[in-house]
Rosetta silent file (secondary structure, phi, psi, omega in degrees, C-alpha in Angstrom):
SEQUENCE: MRQGKRDFLTFWDLTRQEVEEILLLSRDLKEKRKRGIVYEPLKGKMLAMIFEKASTRTRVSFEVGMRELGGHSLFLSPSELQIGRGESISDTARVLSRYVDCIIIRSYSQELVEEFAINSEVPVINGLTNKHHPCQVLGDIFTIWEKKSYLQGIKVAYVGDGNNVAHSLIQAASLMDFNLTVACPDGYEPDQSILKSALEKNPGSIRVIRNPFEAVSDADVIYTDVWTSMGWEEEAELRRKIFRGYQVNMDLVSSSKKDVIVMHCLPAHRGEEITSDVMDGSWSVILDQAENRLHTQKALIIKLIIGF
SCORE:     score description
SCORE:     0.000 S_00000001
   1 L     0.000  101.134 -158.908  -73.812 -135.413    4.581 S_00000001
   2 L   -59.151  138.181 -160.943  -73.115 -135.229    8.113 S_00000001
   3 L   -69.858  140.452 -162.791  -75.856 -132.998    9.796 S_00000001
   4 L   101.339  -43.047 -147.340  -74.326 -129.849   11.044 S_00000001
   5 L   -84.761  159.313 -170.140  -71.440 -129.871    9.264 S_00000001
   6 L  -108.614 -178.023  161.908  -70.029 -126.654    7.866 S_00000001
   7 L  -134.027  159.012 -173.256  -67.521 -126.209    4.767 S_00000001
   8 E  -130.024   60.195 -164.988  -65.347 -123.382    3.709 S_00000001
   9 L  -116.966  -15.613  142.647  -65.425 -123.344   -0.065 S_00000001
  10 L  -143.078  159.697 -166.469  -66.177 -119.720   -0.838 S_00000001
  11 L   -68.513   27.826  157.654  -66.075 -116.647    1.934 S_00000001
  12 L   -96.128  -22.257  162.403  -69.681 -116.503    1.790 S_00000001
  13 L   -47.304  -23.595 -162.696  -69.820 -119.849    3.696 S_00000001
  14 L  -126.484  140.565  142.065  -69.267 -117.932    6.651 S_00000001
  15 L    -5.677  140.387  155.502  -70.880 -115.410    8.615 S_00000001
  16 H   -67.349  -54.849  177.194  -69.762 -111.799    9.631 S_00000001
  17 H   -44.991  -40.647  177.301  -70.028 -112.814   13.113 S_00000001
  18 H   -56.020  -61.426 -142.644  -68.203 -115.824   12.240 S_00000001
  19 H   -90.355  -34.981  160.813  -65.695 -114.717   10.293 S_00000001
  20 H   -60.830  -47.009  164.422  -65.071 -111.628   13.728 S_00000001
  21 H   -54.349  -24.084  173.527  -64.483 -114.902   15.532 S_00000001
  22 H   -68.861  -40.694 -171.443  -61.960 -116.280   13.379 S_00000001
  23 H   -76.497  -26.029  171.905  -60.118 -113.065   13.315 S_00000001
  24 H   -66.699  -54.525 -171.885  -60.219 -112.877   17.409 S_00000001
  25 H   -86.946   16.975 -175.762  -59.132 -116.313   17.812 S_00000001
  26 H   -87.233  -33.182 -162.761  -56.100 -115.877   14.864 S_00000001
  27 H   -71.657  -34.226 -171.609  -54.736 -112.796   16.966 S_00000001
  28 H   -78.482  -33.380  163.460  -54.928 -114.787   20.036 S_00000001
  29 H   -85.841    0.304  178.363  -53.224 -117.953   18.590 S_00000001
  30 H   -79.144  -30.842  156.729  -50.648 -115.878   16.833 S_00000001
  31 H   -59.425  -23.362 -173.942  -49.867 -114.783   20.486 S_00000001
  32 H  -102.370   -4.869  155.334  -49.445 -117.893   21.811 S_00000001
  33 H   -95.519  -17.167  173.522  -46.922 -119.009   19.324 S_00000001
  34 H   -62.317  -20.349 -166.546  -44.841 -115.911   19.728 S_00000001
  35 L  -105.370   23.061  172.339  -44.724 -116.482   23.489 S_00000001
  36 L    70.949    6.580 -167.539  -44.008 -120.370   22.769 S_00000001
  37 L   -83.727  152.845 -172.073  -47.280 -121.511   24.700 S_00000001
  38 L   -84.218  124.883  175.055  -48.497 -125.146   23.504 S_00000001
  39 L  -156.773  118.474 -160.451  -52.205 -125.416   22.613 S_00000001
  40 L  -134.551   99.345  151.357  -53.027 -128.751   20.526 S_00000001
  41 L   -79.416  -34.772 -179.021  -57.043 -128.309   20.726 S_00000001
  42 L  -108.612   41.822 -175.341  -56.915 -130.975   17.825 S_00000001
  43 L   -75.795  121.435 -174.147  -54.661 -133.815   19.328 S_00000001
  44 L   113.748  -36.616 -169.552  -55.819 -136.756   17.527 S_00000001
  45 L   -69.819 -174.715 -161.086  -57.479 -135.351   14.435 S_00000001
  46 L  -143.627  125.778  156.381  -56.375 -136.279   10.884 S_00000001
  47 E   -83.005  133.059  148.787  -56.294 -133.262    8.220 S_00000001
  48 E   -91.543  146.962  156.326  -56.256 -134.737    4.305 S_00000001
  49 E  -138.028  119.128  178.787  -55.152 -132.516    1.790 S_00000001
  50 E   -74.108  124.798  174.268  -55.841 -133.042   -1.970 S_00000001
  51 E  -124.306  119.648  169.950  -53.512 -131.012   -4.179 S_00000001
  52 L  -102.964  -28.183 -173.517  -53.890 -131.029   -8.028 S_00000001
  53 L   -96.860  119.338 -171.849  -52.449 -127.442   -8.249 S_00000001
  54 L   -41.996  175.227 -149.284  -48.655 -126.960   -7.102 S_00000001
  55 L  -163.048  122.816  156.223  -48.394 -125.176   -3.684 S_00000001
  56 L   -96.895  -89.448  164.320  -45.911 -123.423   -1.279 S_00000001
  57 H   -37.946  -37.244  166.045  -48.129 -121.202    1.275 S_00000001
  58 H   -82.945  -24.477  162.296  -51.076 -123.196    1.308 S_00000001
  59 H   -70.010  -41.267  163.939  -49.456 -126.363    1.917 S_00000001
  60 H   -80.484  -30.828 -164.918  -46.615 -125.343    4.984 S_00000001
  61 H   -86.854  -39.804 -179.585  -48.965 -123.266    6.383 S_00000001
  62 H   -47.004  -69.951  162.455  -51.755 -126.000    6.544 S_00000001
  63 H   -12.943  -78.794 -165.677  -49.231 -128.637    7.630 S_00000001
  64 H   -82.818    9.313  179.042  -47.649 -126.993   10.114 S_00000001
  65 H   -94.459  -52.338 -171.739  -50.808 -125.262   11.557 S_00000001
  66 H   -72.390    4.728 -159.676  -52.647 -128.934   11.997 S_00000001
  67 H  -109.143  -42.580 -158.794  -48.925 -130.145   13.515 S_00000001
  68 H   -95.174    5.834  172.510  -48.689 -127.162   16.001 S_00000001
  69 L  -117.065   33.330 -175.601  -52.483 -128.024   17.191 S_00000001
  70 L    84.667  -14.860 -175.977  -51.850 -131.056   17.824 S_00000001
  71 L   -92.387 -149.275  164.882  -53.205 -133.179   14.881 S_00000001
  72 L  -160.785  140.634 -135.535  -51.970 -134.470   11.938 S_00000001
  73 E  -113.614  169.351  172.643  -51.894 -133.918    8.270 S_00000001
  74 E  -136.929   82.038  152.657  -51.712 -136.339    5.160 S_00000001
  75 E    -2.939  109.169 -168.159  -50.354 -135.191    1.583 S_00000001
  76 E  -150.876  118.241  171.845  -52.207 -136.795   -1.053 S_00000001
  77 L   -62.779  160.800  150.045  -51.849 -136.210   -4.886 S_00000001
  78 L   -54.745  -56.849 -159.465  -54.323 -137.376   -7.941 S_00000001
  79 L   -59.017  -31.237  176.035  -51.791 -139.871   -8.970 S_00000001
  80 L   -63.291  -29.897 -167.882  -51.508 -141.412   -5.507 S_00000001
  81 L   -94.429 -170.215  179.836  -55.218 -141.686   -5.254 S_00000001
  82 L   -98.856   14.302  174.685  -57.551 -144.032   -7.249 S_00000001
  83 L   -68.328  -59.164 -160.452  -59.431 -140.643   -8.418 S_00000001
  84 L   -65.239   -9.271 -170.195  -56.427 -140.382  -10.836 S_00000001
  85 L  -130.181   21.557  165.225  -57.587 -143.643  -12.194 S_00000001
  86 L   109.710   -9.890 -179.962  -61.188 -142.957  -12.784 S_00000001
  87 L   -47.396  168.426  175.803  -63.034 -143.278   -9.186 S_00000001
  88 L   -78.448  170.314 -170.696  -65.841 -140.981   -8.544 S_00000001
  89 L   -85.384  -34.213 -166.794  -65.402 -137.718   -6.741 S_00000001
  90 L   -61.967  -66.106 -171.924  -68.881 -138.844   -4.836 S_00000001
  91 H   -93.217   19.754  137.513  -67.065 -142.081   -3.381 S_00000001
  92 H   -69.117  -24.631  179.085  -63.675 -140.653   -2.653 S_00000001
  93 H   -83.504  -48.084  179.862  -65.451 -138.167   -0.695 S_00000001
  94 H   -75.372  -35.859  137.324  -67.164 -140.656    1.259 S_00000001
  95 H   -16.472  -59.402  162.875  -64.748 -142.807    1.657 S_00000001
  96 H   -64.696  -28.157 -147.815  -62.177 -140.424    2.959 S_00000001
  97 L   -89.456   15.468 -178.742  -64.292 -138.573    5.268 S_00000001
  98 L  -115.721    2.961  175.419  -64.595 -142.002    7.263 S_00000001
  99 L  -101.458  -40.208 -173.812  -60.843 -141.829    7.707 S_00000001
 100 L  -125.628  151.501 -179.756  -60.329 -138.149    8.469 S_00000001
 101 L   -79.331  -27.917  159.463  -61.543 -135.038   10.151 S_00000001
 102 E  -165.285  168.724 -159.070  -61.460 -132.657    7.584 S_00000001
 103 E  -127.917  137.102  174.402  -60.191 -132.270    3.972 S_00000001
 104 E  -127.547  162.421 -162.122  -58.797 -129.491    2.259 S_00000001
 105 E  -148.000  116.064  145.977  -58.930 -129.547   -1.783 S_00000001
 106 E   -88.541  106.166 -178.116  -56.757 -127.546   -4.033 S_00000001
 107 L  -145.132  156.277  163.254  -58.100 -127.754   -7.675 S_00000001
 108 L   -58.163  -20.655 -137.208  -58.796 -126.091  -10.913 S_00000001
 109 L  -125.037  113.732  172.177  -62.533 -127.073  -10.876 S_00000001
 110 H   -80.543  -62.624 -179.765  -64.317 -125.217   -8.177 S_00000001
 111 H   -25.966  -39.078  179.134  -67.580 -127.527   -8.962 S_00000001
 112 H   -58.299  -33.428  170.705  -65.137 -130.647   -8.170 S_00000001
 113 H   -50.130  -50.776 -166.939  -64.838 -128.960   -4.853 S_00000001
 114 H   -64.593  -46.741 -155.887  -68.537 -128.212   -4.347 S_00000001
 115 H   -79.323   -8.064 -171.477  -69.486 -131.910   -5.467 S_00000001
 116 H  -100.854  -23.415  165.874  -66.837 -133.633   -3.296 S_00000001
 117 H   -61.308  -87.235 -172.826  -68.127 -131.131   -0.260 S_00000001
 118 L   -18.068  -39.417 -160.438  -71.946 -132.453   -0.909 S_00000001
 119 L  -107.731  -15.056  169.606  -70.713 -136.026   -0.341 S_00000001
 120 L   -64.223  112.870 -172.073  -68.147 -135.460    2.290 S_00000001
 121 L   -35.430  -39.540 -164.192  -68.937 -136.548    6.016 S_00000001
 122 L  -135.235  155.025  167.822  -66.610 -133.833    7.709 S_00000001
 123 L   -12.254  123.884  173.229  -65.542 -130.704    6.673 S_00000001
 124 E  -112.394  148.009 -178.395  -64.097 -129.537    3.404 S_00000001
 125 E  -125.254  143.799  161.217  -62.121 -126.432    2.944 S_00000001
 126 E   -84.367  126.457  162.188  -61.189 -124.884   -0.711 S_00000001
 127 E   -73.512  -24.878 -171.328  -57.385 -124.712   -0.820 S_00000001
 128 E   156.688  134.922  124.995  -57.592 -122.644   -4.106 S_00000001
 129 E  -134.339  159.086 -166.518  -59.687 -123.205   -7.349 S_00000001
 130 L   -39.002  -17.219  160.377  -59.639 -121.358  -10.459 S_00000001
 131 L  -101.176   -9.493  169.052  -62.834 -119.251   -9.025 S_00000001
 132 E  -171.627  153.097 -178.326  -61.873 -118.369   -5.552 S_00000001
 133 L  -125.885   69.076 -154.029  -59.210 -118.386   -3.252 S_00000001
 134 H   -85.560  -34.461  157.839  -61.349 -117.844    0.207 S_00000001
 135 H   -61.905  -60.105  143.814  -58.570 -118.766    2.401 S_00000001
 136 H    -3.759  -59.747 -160.750  -55.955 -116.082    1.109 S_00000001
 137 H   -92.066  -23.299  136.600  -58.443 -113.826    1.806 S_00000001
 138 H   -18.390  -61.081 -157.712  -59.313 -114.959    5.070 S_00000001
 139 H  -101.275  -23.811  166.162  -55.575 -114.164    6.108 S_00000001
 140 H   -52.149  -76.472 -176.173  -55.711 -110.784    3.735 S_00000001
 141 H   -26.308  -53.240 -161.483  -58.680 -109.539    5.939 S_00000001
 142 H   -61.028  -43.800 -164.020  -56.771 -110.655    9.125 S_00000001
 143 H   -72.986  -35.059 -168.416  -53.525 -108.574    7.924 S_00000001
 144 H   -84.270  -40.367 -168.003  -55.540 -105.035    7.176 S_00000001
 145 H   -57.843  -50.016 -157.246  -57.533 -105.537   10.506 S_00000001
 146 H   -72.935  -21.475 -179.522  -53.849 -106.341   12.520 S_00000001
 147 H   -94.247  -36.392 -171.721  -52.356 -103.104   10.384 S_00000001
 148 H  -134.016   35.299  166.508  -55.312 -100.496   10.372 S_00000001
 149 L    46.937   -5.002 -178.269  -57.031 -101.739   13.375 S_00000001
 150 L  -151.493  128.952 -171.968  -60.460 -101.594   11.593 S_00000001
 151 L   -88.568  -66.736  179.553  -62.174 -103.440    8.447 S_00000001
 152 L   -47.500  106.848 -162.939  -65.403 -101.270    8.359 S_00000001
 153 L    57.625   29.722  164.523  -65.127  -98.770    5.686 S_00000001
 154 L   -77.226  142.797  170.544  -61.405  -99.573    4.783 S_00000001
 155 E   -78.456   94.502  169.916  -60.261  -98.485    1.198 S_00000001
 156 E   -94.295  141.661  144.293  -58.736 -101.617   -0.867 S_00000001
 157 E  -121.320  125.258 -178.322  -57.939 -100.977   -4.218 S_00000001
 158 E   -91.017  101.337 -178.115  -57.254 -104.126   -6.440 S_00000001
 159 E  -102.489  143.356  144.397  -55.101 -103.866   -9.438 S_00000001
 160 L   138.877 -160.002  175.707  -54.523 -106.296  -11.916 S_00000001
 161 L   -31.937  152.271  150.179  -56.816 -109.829  -13.437 S_00000001
 162 L   -93.566   53.328 -175.482  -60.152 -110.074  -12.023 S_00000001
 163 L   -99.704 -155.436 -174.560  -59.429 -114.013  -11.187 S_00000001
 164 H   -49.466  -37.037 -179.724  -59.965 -116.105   -7.837 S_00000001
 165 H   -62.948  -66.382 -170.118  -58.177 -113.883   -5.443 S_00000001
 166 H   -54.989  -22.043  155.482  -59.906 -110.807   -6.873 S_00000001
 167 H   -50.387  -67.673  178.956  -63.279 -113.082   -6.630 S_00000001
 168 H   -42.250  -45.134 -174.803  -62.516 -113.594   -3.101 S_00000001
 169 H   -87.263  -56.408  130.050  -62.105 -110.295   -2.033 S_00000001
 170 H    23.909  -85.228 -176.719  -65.465 -109.582   -3.925 S_00000001
 171 H   -69.313  -42.349 -169.142  -67.218 -111.557   -1.230 S_00000001
 172 H   -68.520  -72.428  174.129  -65.181 -110.079    1.680 S_00000001
 173 H   -42.214  -15.956  159.428  -65.854 -107.240    0.994 S_00000001
 174 H   -76.973  -52.017 -169.978  -69.615 -107.308    0.872 S_00000001
 175 H   -64.051  -13.086 -173.990  -69.815 -109.353    3.699 S_00000001
 176 L  -120.623   12.910 -155.914  -67.321 -107.010    5.741 S_00000001
 177 L     1.931   68.465  150.599  -68.424 -103.973    4.446 S_00000001
 178 L  -104.984 -177.225 -159.795  -65.380 -102.627    3.266 S_00000001
 179 E  -111.902  118.942  171.291  -64.841 -100.562    0.047 S_00000001
 180 E  -110.850  139.471  175.491  -63.015 -102.651   -2.785 S_00000001
 181 E  -133.004  133.752 -176.564  -62.024 -100.747   -6.121 S_00000001
 182 E  -134.973  110.660 -176.922  -60.887 -103.271   -8.801 S_00000001
 183 E  -113.093  105.074 -148.497  -59.042 -101.683  -11.774 S_00000001
 184 L  -154.140  143.825  176.692  -58.514 -104.412  -14.632 S_00000001
 185 L   -81.361  169.612 -163.464  -58.250 -103.926  -18.204 S_00000001
 186 L   -60.219  157.931 -173.603  -61.433 -104.238  -20.447 S_00000001
 187 L    56.273   12.778 -171.493  -62.215 -107.937  -20.765 S_00000001
 188 L  -147.145   49.287  168.820  -60.244 -109.303  -17.671 S_00000001
 189 L   -90.182  147.140 -169.129  -63.308 -108.171  -15.242 S_00000001
 190 L   -73.903 -171.690 -179.771  -63.894 -110.597  -12.318 S_00000001
 191 L   -64.814  139.490  177.146  -67.068 -112.748  -12.980 S_00000001
 192 H   -92.137   12.213  165.939  -70.103 -110.882  -13.167 S_00000001
 193 H   -90.418  -21.856  171.918  -72.326 -112.865  -11.325 S_00000001
 194 H   -54.666  -48.015 -176.693  -70.219 -112.907   -8.245 S_00000001
 195 H   -46.709  -46.504  162.700  -70.225 -109.143   -8.572 S_00000001
 196 H   -60.816  -49.151 -179.494  -73.914 -109.032   -8.973 S_00000001
 197 H   -39.637  -54.542 -170.631  -74.397 -111.183   -6.117 S_00000001
 198 H   -50.652  -79.307 -158.840  -72.081 -108.698   -3.809 S_00000001
 199 H   -58.194  -19.409  149.944  -73.115 -105.713   -4.713 S_00000001
 200 H   -48.737  -39.829  178.814  -76.985 -107.181   -3.970 S_00000001
 201 H   -71.407  -30.613 -161.512  -75.711 -107.872   -0.601 S_00000001
 202 L  -161.592   62.415 -168.240  -74.063 -104.636   -0.204 S_00000001
 203 L   -53.381  111.137  156.137  -74.776 -101.715   -2.860 S_00000001
 204 L   124.452  -40.562 -150.147  -72.189  -99.336   -3.500 S_00000001
 205 L   -72.748   -7.276 -171.813  -69.337 -101.266   -1.426 S_00000001
 206 E  -144.715  132.235  166.865  -67.302 -102.574   -4.538 S_00000001
 207 E  -103.103  164.494  132.978  -66.376 -100.668   -7.878 S_00000001
 208 E   -62.747   58.998 -152.464  -65.211 -101.763  -11.152 S_00000001
 209 E  -116.197  164.472  163.463  -62.831  -99.454  -12.903 S_00000001
 210 L   -98.553  -57.409  163.129  -60.153  -99.025  -15.425 S_00000001
 211 L   -60.628   89.346  179.540  -57.756  -96.851  -14.093 S_00000001
 212 H   -30.956  -40.107 -173.279  -55.492  -97.754  -11.671 S_00000001
 213 H   -57.894  -51.897 -177.192  -54.284  -94.556  -10.753 S_00000001
 214 H   -75.278  -18.686  176.895  -57.744  -93.482   -9.726 S_00000001
 215 H   -45.090  -44.435 -162.447  -58.491  -96.831   -8.038 S_00000001
 216 L  -105.192   10.452 -168.645  -55.544  -96.064   -5.775 S_00000001
 217 L   -65.957  -53.721  161.291  -55.660  -92.085   -5.068 S_00000001
 218 L   -38.329  -15.397 -158.589  -57.760  -92.950   -2.025 S_00000001
 219 L   -88.635  104.756 -173.647  -56.552  -96.043   -0.672 S_00000001
 220 L   -50.708  -45.557 -157.888  -55.548  -97.808    2.410 S_00000001
 221 E  -108.399  159.889  160.528  -54.625 -100.822    1.285 S_00000001
 222 E  -136.515  111.246 -175.306  -53.171 -101.215   -2.660 S_00000001
 223 E  -128.987  140.444 -176.391  -53.162 -105.202   -3.428 S_00000001
 224 L  -144.625  170.654 -177.316  -52.291 -107.202   -6.744 S_00000001
 225 L  -145.783  169.143  163.747  -51.531 -110.785   -7.682 S_00000001
 226 L   -51.641  131.282  168.209  -49.974 -112.256  -11.217 S_00000001
 227 L   -47.576  -43.118 -175.817  -51.154 -111.153  -14.346 S_00000001
 228 L  -131.056  114.546  161.584  -51.490 -115.189  -15.259 S_00000001
 229 L   -54.667  164.950  160.558  -53.045 -117.834  -12.842 S_00000001
 230 L   -76.958  136.810 -162.464  -52.068 -121.225  -13.202 S_00000001
 231 L    89.013   -0.175  154.361  -54.108 -122.509  -16.152 S_00000001
 232 L   -81.342   -7.833 -141.449  -53.410 -119.522  -18.053 S_00000001
 233 H   -71.369    9.433  171.330  -49.961 -119.671  -18.871 S_00000001
 234 H   -69.245  -29.128 -165.381  -50.501 -120.095  -23.126 S_00000001
 235 H  -101.379   27.515  164.066  -51.725 -116.607  -22.609 S_00000001
 236 H   -37.436 -110.614 -176.258  -48.555 -115.374  -20.698 S_00000001
 237 H   -25.126  -63.985 -157.543  -47.029 -113.111  -23.402 S_00000001
 238 H   -76.724  -24.666  162.705  -50.233 -111.337  -24.486 S_00000001
 239 H   -55.177  -32.623 -174.882  -51.033 -110.803  -20.784 S_00000001
 240 H   -80.303  -16.421  172.039  -47.661 -108.851  -20.295 S_00000001
 241 H   -89.983  -27.718  163.945  -48.832 -106.529  -22.944 S_00000001
 242 H   -98.062   -5.235 -176.216  -52.114 -105.730  -21.759 S_00000001
 243 H   -80.030  -22.034 -169.517  -51.712 -105.667  -18.308 S_00000001
 244 H   -26.452  -49.186 -146.138  -48.368 -103.074  -18.627 S_00000001
 245 H   -75.794  -19.060 -174.491  -50.551 -100.082  -17.477 S_00000001
 246 H   -94.341   17.994 -157.949  -51.159 -102.246  -14.219 S_00000001
 247 L   -77.937  146.477  169.444  -47.866 -102.442  -12.706 S_00000001
 248 E   -88.374   86.199 -163.613  -47.657 -101.749   -8.825 S_00000001
 249 L  -140.119  170.229  172.511  -44.654  -99.497   -9.026 S_00000001
 250 H   -31.076  -60.298 -171.543  -43.224  -96.117   -7.320 S_00000001
 251 H   -71.116  -21.071  171.456  -45.523  -94.114   -9.233 S_00000001
 252 H   -66.644  -81.060  141.170  -48.257  -95.997   -8.637 S_00000001
 253 H   -14.986  -43.926  159.349  -47.886  -96.197   -4.943 S_00000001
 254 L   -63.036  -32.825 -159.270  -46.696  -92.614   -4.542 S_00000001
 255 L   -85.550   -5.196 -165.662  -50.508  -91.713   -6.173 S_00000001
 256 L  -105.621 -168.172  170.333  -51.824  -93.286   -2.858 S_00000001
 257 L   -74.528  160.363  123.940  -52.024  -92.137    0.950 S_00000001
 258 L    26.456  -87.031 -159.279  -49.119  -91.866    3.234 S_00000001
 259 L  -120.610   43.367  175.421  -49.549  -94.838    5.125 S_00000001
 260 L   -82.512  178.962  178.586  -51.073  -96.857    2.576 S_00000001
 261 E  -146.579  141.443 -176.265  -49.895 -100.664    2.507 S_00000001
 262 E   -95.175  122.166 -173.904  -49.166 -102.910   -0.292 S_00000001
 263 E  -128.886  144.646  177.722  -50.239 -106.530   -0.242 S_00000001
 264 L  -146.107  115.700 -173.839  -49.726 -109.659   -2.984 S_00000001
 265 L   -40.114  -45.300  169.347  -51.022 -112.786   -2.371 S_00000001
 266 L    99.530  140.506  -21.708  -47.689 -114.449   -3.564 S_00000001
 267 L   -24.433  135.139  147.822  -46.218 -115.990   -5.909 S_00000001
 268 L   -95.910  148.270  156.715  -44.488 -112.584   -7.628 S_00000001
 269 L   -88.250   80.406  169.662  -43.417 -111.743  -10.948 S_00000001
 270 E   -37.254  103.192  178.199  -40.898 -109.496   -9.467 S_00000001
 271 L   101.905   -7.389  144.761  -41.048 -106.851  -12.255 S_00000001
 272 L  -116.415  -81.720 -155.308  -44.484 -107.408  -13.990 S_00000001
 273 L   -98.497    4.801 -176.689  -47.506 -106.764  -11.809 S_00000001
 274 E  -144.464  117.009  161.587  -45.148 -105.758   -8.839 S_00000001
 275 L   -52.329  153.794 -165.094  -41.844 -103.915   -8.847 S_00000001
 276 H   -90.631  -60.644 -153.574  -38.850 -105.214   -6.388 S_00000001
 277 H   -52.054  -72.790 -157.191  -38.374 -101.278   -4.717 S_00000001
 278 H   -59.628  -33.433  158.804  -42.362 -101.433   -3.832 S_00000001
 279 H   -55.144  -31.758 -176.922  -42.355 -105.235   -2.784 S_00000001
 280 L  -134.228   25.262 -165.338  -39.557 -104.872   -0.520 S_00000001
 281 L   -99.010 -159.324 -163.753  -40.263 -100.998    0.631 S_00000001
 282 L  -102.694  -14.961 -170.574  -41.577  -99.872    4.049 S_00000001
 283 L  -112.999   41.005 -167.698  -45.443  -99.733    2.940 S_00000001
 284 E  -126.326  141.276  166.683  -45.192 -103.524    1.901 S_00000001
 285 L  -126.488    1.911 -174.908  -46.875 -106.250    4.509 S_00000001
 286 H   -43.366  -15.178  179.731  -46.550 -109.124    1.914 S_00000001
 287 H  -113.001  -20.294  177.772  -44.802 -111.303    4.394 S_00000001
 288 H   -79.779  -29.410  175.743  -46.530 -110.599    7.262 S_00000001
 289 H   -43.960  -57.393 -154.424  -49.791 -111.301    4.734 S_00000001
 290 H   -62.547  -53.428 -168.576  -48.036 -114.552    3.882 S_00000001
 291 H   -62.743  -39.318 -169.842  -47.337 -115.788    7.725 S_00000001
 292 H   -78.937   12.991  127.239  -50.882 -114.988    8.858 S_00000001
 293 H   -37.149  -57.896 -166.420  -52.111 -117.509    6.442 S_00000001
 294 H   -61.181  -53.753 -170.592  -50.520 -120.036    8.981 S_00000001
 295 H   -89.931   -5.495  150.992  -52.785 -118.433   11.940 S_00000001
 296 H   -58.801  -44.746  179.082  -56.256 -117.652   10.153 S_00000001
 297 H   -90.886  -18.901  159.779  -56.210 -120.877    8.893 S_00000001
 298 H   -64.977  -25.607  168.182  -55.560 -122.836   12.243 S_00000001
 299 H   -89.460   -3.763  171.790  -58.137 -121.180   13.661 S_00000001
 300 H   -78.443  -45.937  162.031  -60.787 -121.722   10.507 S_00000001
 301 H   -19.794  -91.076 -150.831  -59.345 -125.912   11.316 S_00000001
 302 H   -52.609  -41.675  163.664  -60.392 -125.428   14.744 S_00000001
 303 H   -34.809  -62.741 -160.487  -63.440 -123.219   14.068 S_00000001
 304 H   -76.000  -50.857  179.751  -64.958 -126.362   11.311 S_00000001
 305 H   -42.719  -61.031 -163.278  -63.864 -129.137   13.632 S_00000001
 306 H   -94.032  -40.918 -176.800  -64.928 -128.337   17.060 S_00000001
 307 L   126.391  166.245  148.894  -67.718 -125.843   16.018 S_00000001
 308 L   -43.558    0.000    0.000  -68.681 -121.983   16.583 S_00000001
C-alpha cells in the first residue's frame, strides 16, 4: 500500500476538518457547474468502478463527476473480471492499482472492500456495502448544511431499518456533532458495535427508540430508507408487516417542526416507507439530495487523488 494513501471506506476515515473541506469544495463545484465553468483538475486521471450491486445514482454520479473533472471512468462488473473466476482480491487490487488512479467498489461485503483497500496502491472508495454507505451520507450532510446553513446541533430523525445508511449517519452524527434519533422496530436496530463506538466518541449525540412520532417531534430533518435493502428480498413481506407503523406519511410529518425537511436516499418504494404526497411535497429535498451526490463525490475524488 502506498504511504500516505487515503481511502474512504466508512465515514470515520475522514476527520471533521476534512469533511468540512469537502463541503466547502462541494459548494464551489456546484456553483461552477451551475455557471458553466470548466474545471478539470483530474485531467488524465482514471477511475475504476467495480459494481457487484445494481446502481443508478452511485454509478451515474461518479461517471459524470469524473468526466466533468477532466478524467475518465471504467465500469467493471465481477463477470468481466478474473475475480469472478477465482482470482484473489489482493491480486486484483494490486494489478488494478497499477492502471488507475482511484477505485470505487460497490459490494455486499464490507470485508471485501477493506481487503481490496489494504492491497491497493491507490485510494479506494466504498460505493456501498451491506454495512456502510458513506458516499450517500456525505451528500446528505451537504444537503442539510445547504438547506439549514449549519450542522452542529441539528436534529435528524431517521425512521426505519437500522441498515447501512443508518450506520453511516450514526458515524456522521458523532463526528460532525449533530443529534440523531433512530426510530426502528425491535430487532431491527443499527449494529451495536457501531453505535457503541459512536457514543464513545460523542456521548449523547445518538438515540435509538421505538416510537417514530417521538423521534420526529422536534426534528429539523426526517430521513427514511427502504424497509428491505438489497440482499434481504426474501424478508420483504415480513418487513412490510413489521415496519407498517414506520411509514413517513402526512401524519408523521405534521407531528414535526413546520420547517422540517424530508430526505430519502432512493430508490423509494412509494406507498411503503414513504407516501407520494410527502415525497413530492414542499418539505421534500429528496431530488436536491440525489443531485448533491454528484458534487460531494467530485470533491471527495479530488481530495483523495490530489490530497487534502
